[in-house]
């Protein structure tokens, strides 16, 4: 038997089903919140009621975003550094208390043929995309396990499920594949103790990371040819899946990897 609280059935409470997607008063940490998906997801969680903690290396964009989100906190953090991760968890605990939601979004990519990928650059990408996800999930997960509740959402990728083919990026696909199975592992280990761990697997979305592809006719048409919906996604098309996974709306979902990809993985 699990030791965590099971939400009361909606029929018994008469609650608005949409209320379960809200995260009012929850403390949510988002890594890689200085740009792209992370900044967008931080805005989203804030507008759904969370007190958000913005973490990334670049302090200026974090502070700029924090100034726009009431009750938020910017904590500069390199997720690959143990001292930074410890400071992040300590600062949140001192300022906000317990962490309810962790979004592991920080990530790096590099397009290079495998035979030219150096072990150093491979390791650098794995350190951000996979090792730091493990390290922060366990650092934050320990407190969640003590309280018997918490939701971790790992931003993986369609390239955690399939290879990227003619756009060679071995470290990226290996690390994201690792995130997908780490998500399953943590979910399996922690499921009975109230901590849910899921992954969101975006297809192609505009960001600093994808600018070199989506910003050129050749790159954009490469993406469109491989995507059944024949276009890249808009950031707000991630909102439903992220709120679902972060909130009590997904109270019986753990270990899942949810694609938001215009059908990319259907092919
Ligand atoms: N855009 C897409 O189409 C797409 C598709 C699938 C998955 N994803 C995933 O979505 C996530 C966000 O990517 P994005 O597209 O939004 O790209 P992005 O704009 O380049 O954002 C990457 C973020 O990661 C942060 N970051 C990188 N290294 C870090 C480190 N060592 N410590 C802390 N933060 C670090 C960056 O902040 P600082 O530079 O300030 O540290 C930045 O905020 C990534 O995990 C990516 O793999 C994106």
PDB file of C-alpha atoms and ligand atoms in Angstrom:
ATOM      1  CA  UNK A   1       0.000   0.000   0.000  1.00  0.00           C
ATOM      2  CA  UNK A   2       1.132   3.537  -0.641  1.00  0.00           C
ATOM      3  CA  UNK A   3       1.601   5.995   2.208  1.00  0.00           C
ATOM      4  CA  UNK A   4       0.420   9.090   0.365  1.00  0.00           C
ATOM      5  CA  UNK A   5      -2.889  10.865   0.165  1.00  0.00           C
ATOM      6  CA  UNK A   6      -5.270   9.883  -2.631  1.00  0.00           C
ATOM      7  CA  UNK A   7      -7.398  12.821  -3.847  1.00  0.00           C
ATOM      8  CA  UNK A   8     -11.115  12.586  -3.070  1.00  0.00           C
ATOM      9  CA  UNK A   9     -13.220  11.570  -6.115  1.00  0.00           C
ATOM     10  CA  UNK A  10     -14.553  14.621  -7.982  1.00  0.00           C
ATOM     11  CA  UNK A  11     -18.119  13.263  -7.831  1.00  0.00           C
ATOM     12  CA  UNK A  12     -17.895  13.335  -4.033  1.00  0.00           C
ATOM     13  CA  UNK A  13     -16.511  16.862  -3.791  1.00  0.00           C
ATOM     14  CA  UNK A  14     -18.510  18.528  -6.567  1.00  0.00           C
ATOM     15  CA  UNK A  15     -15.257  20.252  -7.522  1.00  0.00           C
ATOM     16  CA  UNK A  16     -14.773  21.889 -10.919  1.00  0.00           C
ATOM     17  CA  UNK A  17     -12.647  19.328 -12.847  1.00  0.00           C
ATOM     18  CA  UNK A  18     -10.519  22.155 -14.249  1.00  0.00           C
ATOM     19  CA  UNK A  19      -9.563  23.190 -10.702  1.00  0.00           C
ATOM     20  CA  UNK A  20      -7.223  20.200 -10.555  1.00  0.00           C
ATOM     21  CA  UNK A  21      -5.026  21.804 -13.189  1.00  0.00           C
ATOM     22  CA  UNK A  22      -4.343  24.769 -10.904  1.00  0.00           C
ATOM     23  CA  UNK A  23      -1.236  24.885  -8.750  1.00  0.00           C
ATOM     24  CA  UNK A  24      -2.234  27.657  -6.354  1.00  0.00           C
ATOM     25  CA  UNK A  25       0.308  28.276  -3.622  1.00  0.00           C
ATOM     26  CA  UNK A  26       2.592  25.450  -4.808  1.00  0.00           C
ATOM     27  CA  UNK A  27       6.302  26.130  -4.990  1.00  0.00           C
ATOM     28  CA  UNK A  28       7.658  25.313  -8.464  1.00  0.00           C
ATOM     29  CA  UNK A  29      11.337  25.316  -9.427  1.00  0.00           C
ATOM     30  CA  UNK A  30      12.067  25.628 -13.152  1.00  0.00           C
ATOM     31  CA  UNK A  31      15.608  25.183 -14.434  1.00  0.00           C
ATOM     32  CA  UNK A  32      16.714  26.825 -17.657  1.00  0.00           C
ATOM     33  CA  UNK A  33      14.187  29.587 -16.996  1.00  0.00           C
ATOM     34  CA  UNK A  34      16.329  32.326 -18.577  1.00  0.00           C
ATOM     35  CA  UNK A  35      15.000  31.689 -22.105  1.00  0.00           C
ATOM     36  CA  UNK A  36      12.854  29.584 -24.415  1.00  0.00           C
ATOM     37  CA  UNK A  37      10.666  26.829 -23.043  1.00  0.00           C
ATOM     38  CA  UNK A  38      11.785  27.340 -19.454  1.00  0.00           C
ATOM     39  CA  UNK A  39      10.861  31.039 -19.356  1.00  0.00           C
ATOM     40  CA  UNK A  40       7.507  30.214 -20.961  1.00  0.00           C
ATOM     41  CA  UNK A  41       6.756  27.352 -18.553  1.00  0.00           C
ATOM     42  CA  UNK A  42       7.669  29.541 -15.574  1.00  0.00           C
ATOM     43  CA  UNK A  43       5.164  32.166 -16.762  1.00  0.00           C
ATOM     44  CA  UNK A  44       2.575  29.439 -17.217  1.00  0.00           C
ATOM     45  CA  UNK A  45       3.004  27.959 -13.728  1.00  0.00           C
ATOM     46  CA  UNK A  46       2.953  31.436 -12.224  1.00  0.00           C
ATOM     47  CA  UNK A  47      -0.288  32.275 -14.014  1.00  0.00           C
ATOM     48  CA  UNK A  48      -1.744  28.959 -12.767  1.00  0.00           C
ATOM     49  CA  UNK A  49      -1.052  30.077  -9.189  1.00  0.00           C
ATOM     50  CA  UNK A  50       2.413  28.753  -8.331  1.00  0.00           C
ATOM     51  CA  UNK A  51       5.197  30.614  -6.587  1.00  0.00           C
ATOM     52  CA  UNK A  52       7.936  30.076  -9.133  1.00  0.00           C
ATOM     53  CA  UNK A  53      11.669  29.828  -8.646  1.00  0.00           C
ATOM     54  CA  UNK A  54      13.678  30.641 -11.767  1.00  0.00           C
ATOM     55  CA  UNK A  55      17.055  28.954 -12.103  1.00  0.00           C
ATOM     56  CA  UNK A  56      19.703  29.225 -14.846  1.00  0.00           C
ATOM     57  CA  UNK A  57      23.209  30.625 -15.247  1.00  0.00           C
ATOM     58  CA  UNK A  58      22.355  34.021 -16.787  1.00  0.00           C
ATOM     59  CA  UNK A  59      21.225  36.299 -13.995  1.00  0.00           C
ATOM     60  CA  UNK A  60      19.965  39.297 -16.019  1.00  0.00           C
ATOM     61  CA  UNK A  61      17.157  37.510 -17.930  1.00  0.00           C
ATOM     62  CA  UNK A  62      16.167  35.617 -14.776  1.00  0.00           C
ATOM     63  CA  UNK A  63      15.793  38.886 -12.850  1.00  0.00           C
ATOM     64  CA  UNK A  64      13.906  40.502 -15.727  1.00  0.00           C
ATOM     65  CA  UNK A  65      11.417  37.627 -15.762  1.00  0.00           C
ATOM     66  CA  UNK A  66      11.153  37.517 -11.959  1.00  0.00           C
ATOM     67  CA  UNK A  67      10.212  41.205 -11.977  1.00  0.00           C
ATOM     68  CA  UNK A  68       7.172  40.291 -14.118  1.00  0.00           C
ATOM     69  CA  UNK A  69       5.985  37.322 -12.048  1.00  0.00           C
ATOM     70  CA  UNK A  70       4.496  38.222  -8.660  1.00  0.00           C
ATOM     71  CA  UNK A  71       6.091  36.452  -5.699  1.00  0.00           C
ATOM     72  CA  UNK A  72       8.751  34.736  -7.792  1.00  0.00           C
ATOM     73  CA  UNK A  73      12.404  34.261  -7.023  1.00  0.00           C
ATOM     74  CA  UNK A  74      15.462  34.232  -9.324  1.00  0.00           C
ATOM     75  CA  UNK A  75      18.338  32.006  -8.242  1.00  0.00           C
ATOM     76  CA  UNK A  76      21.383  31.922 -10.541  1.00  0.00           C
ATOM     77  CA  UNK A  77      22.458  28.305 -10.817  1.00  0.00           C
ATOM     78  CA  UNK A  78      24.656  26.160 -13.015  1.00  0.00           C
ATOM     79  CA  UNK A  79      22.883  22.807 -12.734  1.00  0.00           C
ATOM     80  CA  UNK A  80      26.124  20.917 -13.358  1.00  0.00           C
ATOM     81  CA  UNK A  81      27.703  22.317 -10.168  1.00  0.00           C
ATOM     82  CA  UNK A  82      26.901  20.568  -6.882  1.00  0.00           C
ATOM     83  CA  UNK A  83      27.459  23.770  -4.877  1.00  0.00           C
ATOM     84  CA  UNK A  84      24.991  25.683  -7.086  1.00  0.00           C
ATOM     85  CA  UNK A  85      22.368  22.944  -6.820  1.00  0.00           C
ATOM     86  CA  UNK A  86      22.744  22.866  -3.034  1.00  0.00           C
ATOM     87  CA  UNK A  87      22.448  26.654  -2.874  1.00  0.00           C
ATOM     88  CA  UNK A  88      19.316  26.521  -5.044  1.00  0.00           C
ATOM     89  CA  UNK A  89      17.593  23.968  -2.798  1.00  0.00           C
ATOM     90  CA  UNK A  90      18.703  25.791   0.384  1.00  0.00           C
ATOM     91  CA  UNK A  91      17.588  29.216  -0.889  1.00  0.00           C
ATOM     92  CA  UNK A  92      14.156  27.915  -1.883  1.00  0.00           C
ATOM     93  CA  UNK A  93      13.757  26.217   1.467  1.00  0.00           C
ATOM     94  CA  UNK A  94      14.688  29.420   3.348  1.00  0.00           C
ATOM     95  CA  UNK A  95      12.599  31.778   1.207  1.00  0.00           C
ATOM     96  CA  UNK A  96       9.591  29.661   0.206  1.00  0.00           C
ATOM     97  CA  UNK A  97       9.648  26.395   2.181  1.00  0.00           C
ATOM     98  CA  UNK A  98       9.076  22.999   0.583  1.00  0.00           C
ATOM     99  CA  UNK A  99       9.291  22.425  -3.173  1.00  0.00           C
ATOM    100  CA  UNK A 100       6.107  20.920  -4.662  1.00  0.00           C
ATOM    101  CA  UNK A 101       7.011  20.922  -8.367  1.00  0.00           C
ATOM    102  CA  UNK A 102      10.369  20.571 -10.108  1.00  0.00           C
ATOM    103  CA  UNK A 103      10.645  21.164 -13.851  1.00  0.00           C
ATOM    104  CA  UNK A 104      14.005  19.922 -15.113  1.00  0.00           C
ATOM    105  CA  UNK A 105      14.182  21.954 -18.289  1.00  0.00           C
ATOM    106  CA  UNK A 106      17.805  23.164 -18.591  1.00  0.00           C
ATOM    107  CA  UNK A 107      19.382  21.658 -21.664  1.00  0.00           C
ATOM    108  CA  UNK A 108      22.065  21.927 -24.331  1.00  0.00           C
ATOM    109  CA  UNK A 109      22.404  20.524 -27.825  1.00  0.00           C
ATOM    110  CA  UNK A 110      25.119  20.219 -30.432  1.00  0.00           C
ATOM    111  CA  UNK A 111      24.772  19.054 -34.009  1.00  0.00           C
ATOM    112  CA  UNK A 112      27.861  17.114 -35.028  1.00  0.00           C
ATOM    113  CA  UNK A 113      28.454  13.720 -36.667  1.00  0.00           C
ATOM    114  CA  UNK A 114      29.100  11.070 -34.012  1.00  0.00           C
ATOM    115  CA  UNK A 115      32.543  10.264 -35.369  1.00  0.00           C
ATOM    116  CA  UNK A 116      33.557  13.907 -34.891  1.00  0.00           C
ATOM    117  CA  UNK A 117      31.909  14.335 -31.463  1.00  0.00           C
ATOM    118  CA  UNK A 118      34.628  14.626 -28.856  1.00  0.00           C
ATOM    119  CA  UNK A 119      34.204  12.747 -25.607  1.00  0.00           C
ATOM    120  CA  UNK A 120      34.547  16.122 -23.855  1.00  0.00           C
ATOM    121  CA  UNK A 121      31.643  17.763 -25.717  1.00  0.00           C
ATOM    122  CA  UNK A 122      29.563  14.580 -25.396  1.00  0.00           C
ATOM    123  CA  UNK A 123      30.149  14.582 -21.631  1.00  0.00           C
ATOM    124  CA  UNK A 124      29.372  18.294 -21.322  1.00  0.00           C
ATOM    125  CA  UNK A 125      25.948  17.765 -22.881  1.00  0.00           C
ATOM    126  CA  UNK A 126      25.220  14.646 -20.827  1.00  0.00           C
ATOM    127  CA  UNK A 127      26.225  16.575 -17.673  1.00  0.00           C
ATOM    128  CA  UNK A 128      23.533  19.209 -18.266  1.00  0.00           C
ATOM    129  CA  UNK A 129      20.820  17.125 -19.941  1.00  0.00           C
ATOM    130  CA  UNK A 130      21.009  13.937 -17.861  1.00  0.00           C
ATOM    131  CA  UNK A 131      23.368  13.939 -14.867  1.00  0.00           C
ATOM    132  CA  UNK A 132      22.029  17.248 -13.537  1.00  0.00           C
ATOM    133  CA  UNK A 133      18.457  15.980 -13.943  1.00  0.00           C
ATOM    134  CA  UNK A 134      19.343  12.996 -11.764  1.00  0.00           C
ATOM    135  CA  UNK A 135      21.225  15.150  -9.233  1.00  0.00           C
ATOM    136  CA  UNK A 136      18.530  17.804  -8.847  1.00  0.00           C
ATOM    137  CA  UNK A 137      15.686  15.273  -8.859  1.00  0.00           C
ATOM    138  CA  UNK A 138      17.277  13.350  -5.992  1.00  0.00           C
ATOM    139  CA  UNK A 139      18.199  16.545  -4.082  1.00  0.00           C
ATOM    140  CA  UNK A 140      14.634  17.863  -4.362  1.00  0.00           C
ATOM    141  CA  UNK A 141      13.030  14.398  -4.334  1.00  0.00           C
ATOM    142  CA  UNK A 142      14.413  13.652  -0.867  1.00  0.00           C
ATOM    143  CA  UNK A 143      12.280  16.430   0.646  1.00  0.00           C
ATOM    144  CA  UNK A 144       9.283  15.409  -1.461  1.00  0.00           C
ATOM    145  CA  UNK A 145       9.600  11.809  -0.232  1.00  0.00           C
ATOM    146  CA  UNK A 146       9.722  13.008   3.382  1.00  0.00           C
ATOM    147  CA  UNK A 147       6.465  14.905   2.845  1.00  0.00           C
ATOM    148  CA  UNK A 148       4.904  12.129   0.713  1.00  0.00           C
ATOM    149  CA  UNK A 149       4.054  14.419  -2.209  1.00  0.00           C
ATOM    150  CA  UNK A 150       5.617  16.111  -5.196  1.00  0.00           C
ATOM    151  CA  UNK A 151       5.639  16.231  -8.967  1.00  0.00           C
ATOM    152  CA  UNK A 152       8.761  16.229 -11.110  1.00  0.00           C
ATOM    153  CA  UNK A 153       8.462  17.000 -14.821  1.00  0.00           C
ATOM    154  CA  UNK A 154      11.501  16.340 -16.966  1.00  0.00           C
ATOM    155  CA  UNK A 155      11.646  18.150 -20.282  1.00  0.00           C
ATOM    156  CA  UNK A 156      13.005  15.375 -22.495  1.00  0.00           C
ATOM    157  CA  UNK A 157      12.458  15.457 -26.266  1.00  0.00           C
ATOM    158  CA  UNK A 158      11.133  13.455 -29.192  1.00  0.00           C
ATOM    159  CA  UNK A 159      14.840  12.616 -29.534  1.00  0.00           C
ATOM    160  CA  UNK A 160      14.592  10.745 -26.249  1.00  0.00           C
ATOM    161  CA  UNK A 161      12.359   8.298 -28.139  1.00  0.00           C
ATOM    162  CA  UNK A 162      13.862   8.182 -31.630  1.00  0.00           C
ATOM    163  CA  UNK A 163      17.111   9.093 -33.381  1.00  0.00           C
ATOM    164  CA  UNK A 164      17.378  12.433 -35.125  1.00  0.00           C
ATOM    165  CA  UNK A 165      18.724  10.847 -38.311  1.00  0.00           C
ATOM    166  CA  UNK A 166      20.184  13.324 -40.760  1.00  0.00           C
ATOM    167  CA  UNK A 167      20.588  15.950 -38.028  1.00  0.00           C
ATOM    168  CA  UNK A 168      23.352  14.179 -36.109  1.00  0.00           C
ATOM    169  CA  UNK A 169      23.412  14.841 -32.350  1.00  0.00           C
ATOM    170  CA  UNK A 170      24.526  11.723 -30.480  1.00  0.00           C
ATOM    171  CA  UNK A 171      24.997  13.354 -27.075  1.00  0.00           C
ATOM    172  CA  UNK A 172      21.601  15.013 -27.230  1.00  0.00           C
ATOM    173  CA  UNK A 173      19.685  11.887 -28.254  1.00  0.00           C
ATOM    174  CA  UNK A 174      21.616   9.689 -25.794  1.00  0.00           C
ATOM    175  CA  UNK A 175      21.032  12.108 -22.924  1.00  0.00           C
ATOM    176  CA  UNK A 176      17.337  12.578 -23.695  1.00  0.00           C
ATOM    177  CA  UNK A 177      16.866   8.807 -24.023  1.00  0.00           C
ATOM    178  CA  UNK A 178      18.500   8.598 -20.617  1.00  0.00           C
ATOM    179  CA  UNK A 179      16.052  11.158 -19.237  1.00  0.00           C
ATOM    180  CA  UNK A 180      13.086   9.136 -20.512  1.00  0.00           C
ATOM    181  CA  UNK A 181      14.277   5.974 -18.763  1.00  0.00           C
ATOM    182  CA  UNK A 182      15.467   7.846 -15.645  1.00  0.00           C
ATOM    183  CA  UNK A 183      11.911   9.199 -15.469  1.00  0.00           C
ATOM    184  CA  UNK A 184      10.565   5.642 -15.470  1.00  0.00           C
ATOM    185  CA  UNK A 185      13.116   4.508 -12.888  1.00  0.00           C
ATOM    186  CA  UNK A 186      12.433   7.336 -10.422  1.00  0.00           C
ATOM    187  CA  UNK A 187       8.694   6.889 -10.951  1.00  0.00           C
ATOM    188  CA  UNK A 188       9.001   3.185 -10.151  1.00  0.00           C
ATOM    189  CA  UNK A 189      11.167   3.769  -7.076  1.00  0.00           C
ATOM    190  CA  UNK A 190       9.093   6.644  -5.679  1.00  0.00           C
ATOM    191  CA  UNK A 191       5.556   5.860  -6.868  1.00  0.00           C
ATOM    192  CA  UNK A 192       4.393   4.314  -3.595  1.00  0.00           C
ATOM    193  CA  UNK A 193       5.770   7.270  -1.652  1.00  0.00           C
ATOM    194  CA  UNK A 194       3.726  10.008  -3.297  1.00  0.00           C
ATOM    195  CA  UNK A 195       6.316  11.474  -5.644  1.00  0.00           C
ATOM    196  CA  UNK A 196       5.380  11.366  -9.318  1.00  0.00           C
ATOM    197  CA  UNK A 197       7.963  11.709 -12.076  1.00  0.00           C
ATOM    198  CA  UNK A 198       6.970  12.238 -15.700  1.00  0.00           C
ATOM    199  CA  UNK A 199       8.574  13.491 -18.881  1.00  0.00           C
ATOM    200  CA  UNK A 200       7.311  15.873 -21.507  1.00  0.00           C
ATOM    201  CA  UNK A 201       8.739  15.240 -24.964  1.00  0.00           C
ATOM    202  CA  UNK A 202       8.461  18.324 -27.161  1.00  0.00           C
ATOM    203  CA  UNK A 203       8.856  18.176 -30.903  1.00  0.00           C
ATOM    204  CA  UNK A 204      10.184  21.319 -32.593  1.00  0.00           C
ATOM    205  CA  UNK A 205       9.531  24.691 -30.920  1.00  0.00           C
ATOM    206  CA  UNK A 206      11.116  28.090 -31.484  1.00  0.00           C
ATOM    207  CA  UNK A 207      13.904  28.920 -29.011  1.00  0.00           C
ATOM    208  CA  UNK A 208      17.554  29.938 -28.917  1.00  0.00           C
ATOM    209  CA  UNK A 209      18.356  26.230 -29.251  1.00  0.00           C
ATOM    210  CA  UNK A 210      16.362  25.729 -32.445  1.00  0.00           C
ATOM    211  CA  UNK A 211      16.906  29.128 -34.071  1.00  0.00           C
ATOM    212  CA  UNK A 212      19.573  27.798 -36.429  1.00  0.00           C
ATOM    213  CA  UNK A 213      17.066  25.234 -37.784  1.00  0.00           C
ATOM    214  CA  UNK A 214      13.711  26.981 -37.640  1.00  0.00           C
ATOM    215  CA  UNK A 215      15.249  30.308 -38.664  1.00  0.00           C
ATOM    216  CA  UNK A 216      16.325  29.053 -42.092  1.00  0.00           C
ATOM    217  CA  UNK A 217      14.158  27.897 -45.002  1.00  0.00           C
ATOM    218  CA  UNK A 218      16.184  24.701 -45.319  1.00  0.00           C
ATOM    219  CA  UNK A 219      15.973  23.884 -41.598  1.00  0.00           C
ATOM    220  CA  UNK A 220      12.306  24.748 -41.328  1.00  0.00           C
ATOM    221  CA  UNK A 221      11.415  22.588 -44.311  1.00  0.00           C
ATOM    222  CA  UNK A 222      13.459  19.674 -42.811  1.00  0.00           C
ATOM    223  CA  UNK A 223      11.266  19.953 -39.709  1.00  0.00           C
ATOM    224  CA  UNK A 224       8.020  20.397 -41.651  1.00  0.00           C
ATOM    225  CA  UNK A 225       8.674  17.357 -43.859  1.00  0.00           C
ATOM    226  CA  UNK A 226       9.120  15.151 -40.778  1.00  0.00           C
ATOM    227  CA  UNK A 227       6.173  16.543 -38.798  1.00  0.00           C
ATOM    228  CA  UNK A 228       2.692  15.305 -39.780  1.00  0.00           C
ATOM    229  CA  UNK A 229       1.169  18.673 -38.820  1.00  0.00           C
ATOM    230  CA  UNK A 230       3.745  20.303 -41.162  1.00  0.00           C
ATOM    231  CA  UNK A 231       4.790  23.038 -38.750  1.00  0.00           C
ATOM    232  CA  UNK A 232       6.775  23.720 -35.595  1.00  0.00           C
ATOM    233  CA  UNK A 233       4.870  24.130 -32.335  1.00  0.00           C
ATOM    234  CA  UNK A 234       4.022  27.379 -30.601  1.00  0.00           C
ATOM    235  CA  UNK A 235       5.165  27.606 -26.996  1.00  0.00           C
ATOM    236  CA  UNK A 236       1.639  27.821 -25.612  1.00  0.00           C
ATOM    237  CA  UNK A 237       0.877  24.450 -27.211  1.00  0.00           C
ATOM    238  CA  UNK A 238       2.978  22.932 -24.401  1.00  0.00           C
ATOM    239  CA  UNK A 239       0.729  24.420 -21.718  1.00  0.00           C
ATOM    240  CA  UNK A 240      -1.921  21.713 -21.422  1.00  0.00           C
ATOM    241  CA  UNK A 241       0.600  18.898 -21.075  1.00  0.00           C
ATOM    242  CA  UNK A 242       2.821  20.746 -18.627  1.00  0.00           C
ATOM    243  CA  UNK A 243      -0.056  21.800 -16.374  1.00  0.00           C
ATOM    244  CA  UNK A 244      -1.474  18.283 -16.538  1.00  0.00           C
ATOM    245  CA  UNK A 245       1.802  16.674 -15.471  1.00  0.00           C
ATOM    246  CA  UNK A 246       2.703  19.278 -12.837  1.00  0.00           C
ATOM    247  CA  UNK A 247      -0.697  19.400 -11.143  1.00  0.00           C
ATOM    248  CA  UNK A 248      -3.091  17.016  -9.381  1.00  0.00           C
ATOM    249  CA  UNK A 249      -4.878  16.577 -12.729  1.00  0.00           C
ATOM    250  CA  UNK A 250      -2.360  13.765 -13.326  1.00  0.00           C
ATOM    251  CA  UNK A 251      -2.561  12.301  -9.800  1.00  0.00           C
ATOM    252  CA  UNK A 252      -2.572   8.710 -11.197  1.00  0.00           C
ATOM    253  CA  UNK A 253       0.111   9.283 -13.841  1.00  0.00           C
ATOM    254  CA  UNK A 254       3.754   8.517 -13.222  1.00  0.00           C
ATOM    255  CA  UNK A 255       6.654   7.284 -15.347  1.00  0.00           C
ATOM    256  CA  UNK A 256       4.945   8.571 -18.501  1.00  0.00           C
ATOM    257  CA  UNK A 257       6.583  10.362 -21.407  1.00  0.00           C
ATOM    258  CA  UNK A 258       4.098  12.631 -23.098  1.00  0.00           C
ATOM    259  CA  UNK A 259       4.890  13.822 -26.637  1.00  0.00           C
ATOM    260  CA  UNK A 260       3.765  17.282 -27.757  1.00  0.00           C
ATOM    261  CA  UNK A 261       5.125  17.080 -31.250  1.00  0.00           C
ATOM    262  CA  UNK A 262       2.613  17.688 -34.052  1.00  0.00           C
ATOM    263  CA  UNK A 263       2.652  13.926 -34.677  1.00  0.00           C
ATOM    264  CA  UNK A 264       6.438  13.580 -35.164  1.00  0.00           C
ATOM    265  CA  UNK A 265       6.586  10.315 -33.185  1.00  0.00           C
ATOM    266  CA  UNK A 266       3.634   8.854 -35.066  1.00  0.00           C
ATOM    267  CA  UNK A 267       5.796   8.270 -38.134  1.00  0.00           C
TER     268      UNK A 267
HETATM  269  N1  LIG B   1      13.008  24.045 -28.498  1.00  0.00           N
HETATM  270  C1  LIG B   1      12.683  22.804 -28.858  1.00  0.00           C
HETATM  271  O1  LIG B   1      12.215  22.565 -29.972  1.00  0.00           O
HETATM  272  C2  LIG B   1      12.888  21.661 -27.891  1.00  0.00           C
HETATM  273  C3  LIG B   1      12.434  20.396 -28.286  1.00  0.00           C
HETATM  274  C4  LIG B   1      12.575  19.344 -27.420  1.00  0.00           C
HETATM  275  C5  LIG B   1      13.162  19.525 -26.185  1.00  0.00           C
HETATM  276  N2  LIG B   1      13.607  20.755 -25.834  1.00  0.00           N
HETATM  277  C6  LIG B   1      14.207  20.896 -24.524  1.00  0.00           C
HETATM  278  O2  LIG B   1      13.673  21.994 -23.856  1.00  0.00           O
HETATM  279  C7  LIG B   1      14.627  22.494 -22.929  1.00  0.00           C
HETATM  280  C8  LIG B   1      14.754  23.999 -23.107  1.00  0.00           C
HETATM  281  O3  LIG B   1      15.342  24.249 -24.372  1.00  0.00           O
HETATM  282  P1  LIG B   1      14.999  25.530 -25.253  1.00  0.00           P
HETATM  283  O4  LIG B   1      14.597  25.042 -26.574  1.00  0.00           O
HETATM  284  O5  LIG B   1      14.129  26.446 -24.512  1.00  0.00           O
HETATM  285  O6  LIG B   1      16.466  26.145 -25.459  1.00  0.00           O
HETATM  286  P2  LIG B   1      17.168  27.428 -24.845  1.00  0.00           P
HETATM  287  O7  LIG B   1      16.371  28.652 -25.097  1.00  0.00           O
HETATM  288  O8  LIG B   1      18.565  27.366 -25.361  1.00  0.00           O
HETATM  289  O9  LIG B   1      17.134  27.161 -23.291  1.00  0.00           O
HETATM  290  C9  LIG B   1      18.054  26.342 -22.624  1.00  0.00           C
HETATM  291  C10 LIG B   1      18.057  26.767 -21.186  1.00  0.00           C
HETATM  292  O10 LIG B   1      18.921  25.891 -20.445  1.00  0.00           O
HETATM  293  C11 LIG B   1      19.717  26.679 -19.608  1.00  0.00           C
HETATM  294  N3  LIG B   1      20.970  26.013 -19.315  1.00  0.00           N
HETATM  295  C12 LIG B   1      21.876  25.501 -20.184  1.00  0.00           C
HETATM  296  N4  LIG B   1      22.937  25.010 -19.518  1.00  0.00           N
HETATM  297  C13 LIG B   1      22.685  25.232 -18.194  1.00  0.00           C
HETATM  298  C14 LIG B   1      23.392  24.956 -17.010  1.00  0.00           C
HETATM  299  N5  LIG B   1      24.604  24.368 -17.019  1.00  0.00           N
HETATM  300  N6  LIG B   1      22.855  25.310 -15.833  1.00  0.00           N
HETATM  301  C15 LIG B   1      21.636  25.915 -15.791  1.00  0.00           C
HETATM  302  N7  LIG B   1      20.901  26.192 -16.880  1.00  0.00           N
HETATM  303  C16 LIG B   1      21.441  25.853 -18.071  1.00  0.00           C
HETATM  304  C17 LIG B   1      19.933  27.996 -20.354  1.00  0.00           C
HETATM  305  O11 LIG B   1      20.159  29.053 -19.445  1.00  0.00           O
HETATM  306  P3  LIG B   1      21.581  29.747 -19.155  1.00  0.00           P
HETATM  307  O12 LIG B   1      22.314  29.806 -20.463  1.00  0.00           O
HETATM  308  O13 LIG B   1      21.190  31.086 -18.611  1.00  0.00           O
HETATM  309  O14 LIG B   1      22.213  28.882 -18.129  1.00  0.00           O
HETATM  310  C18 LIG B   1      18.565  28.182 -20.994  1.00  0.00           C
HETATM  311  O15 LIG B   1      17.695  28.870 -20.133  1.00  0.00           O
HETATM  312  C19 LIG B   1      15.919  21.719 -23.187  1.00  0.00           C
HETATM  313  O16 LIG B   1      16.043  20.676 -22.251  1.00  0.00           O
HETATM  314  C20 LIG B   1      15.697  21.167 -24.568  1.00  0.00           C
HETATM  315  O17 LIG B   1      16.451  20.008 -24.806  1.00  0.00           O
HETATM  316  C21 LIG B   1      13.478  21.828 -26.656  1.00  0.00           C
END
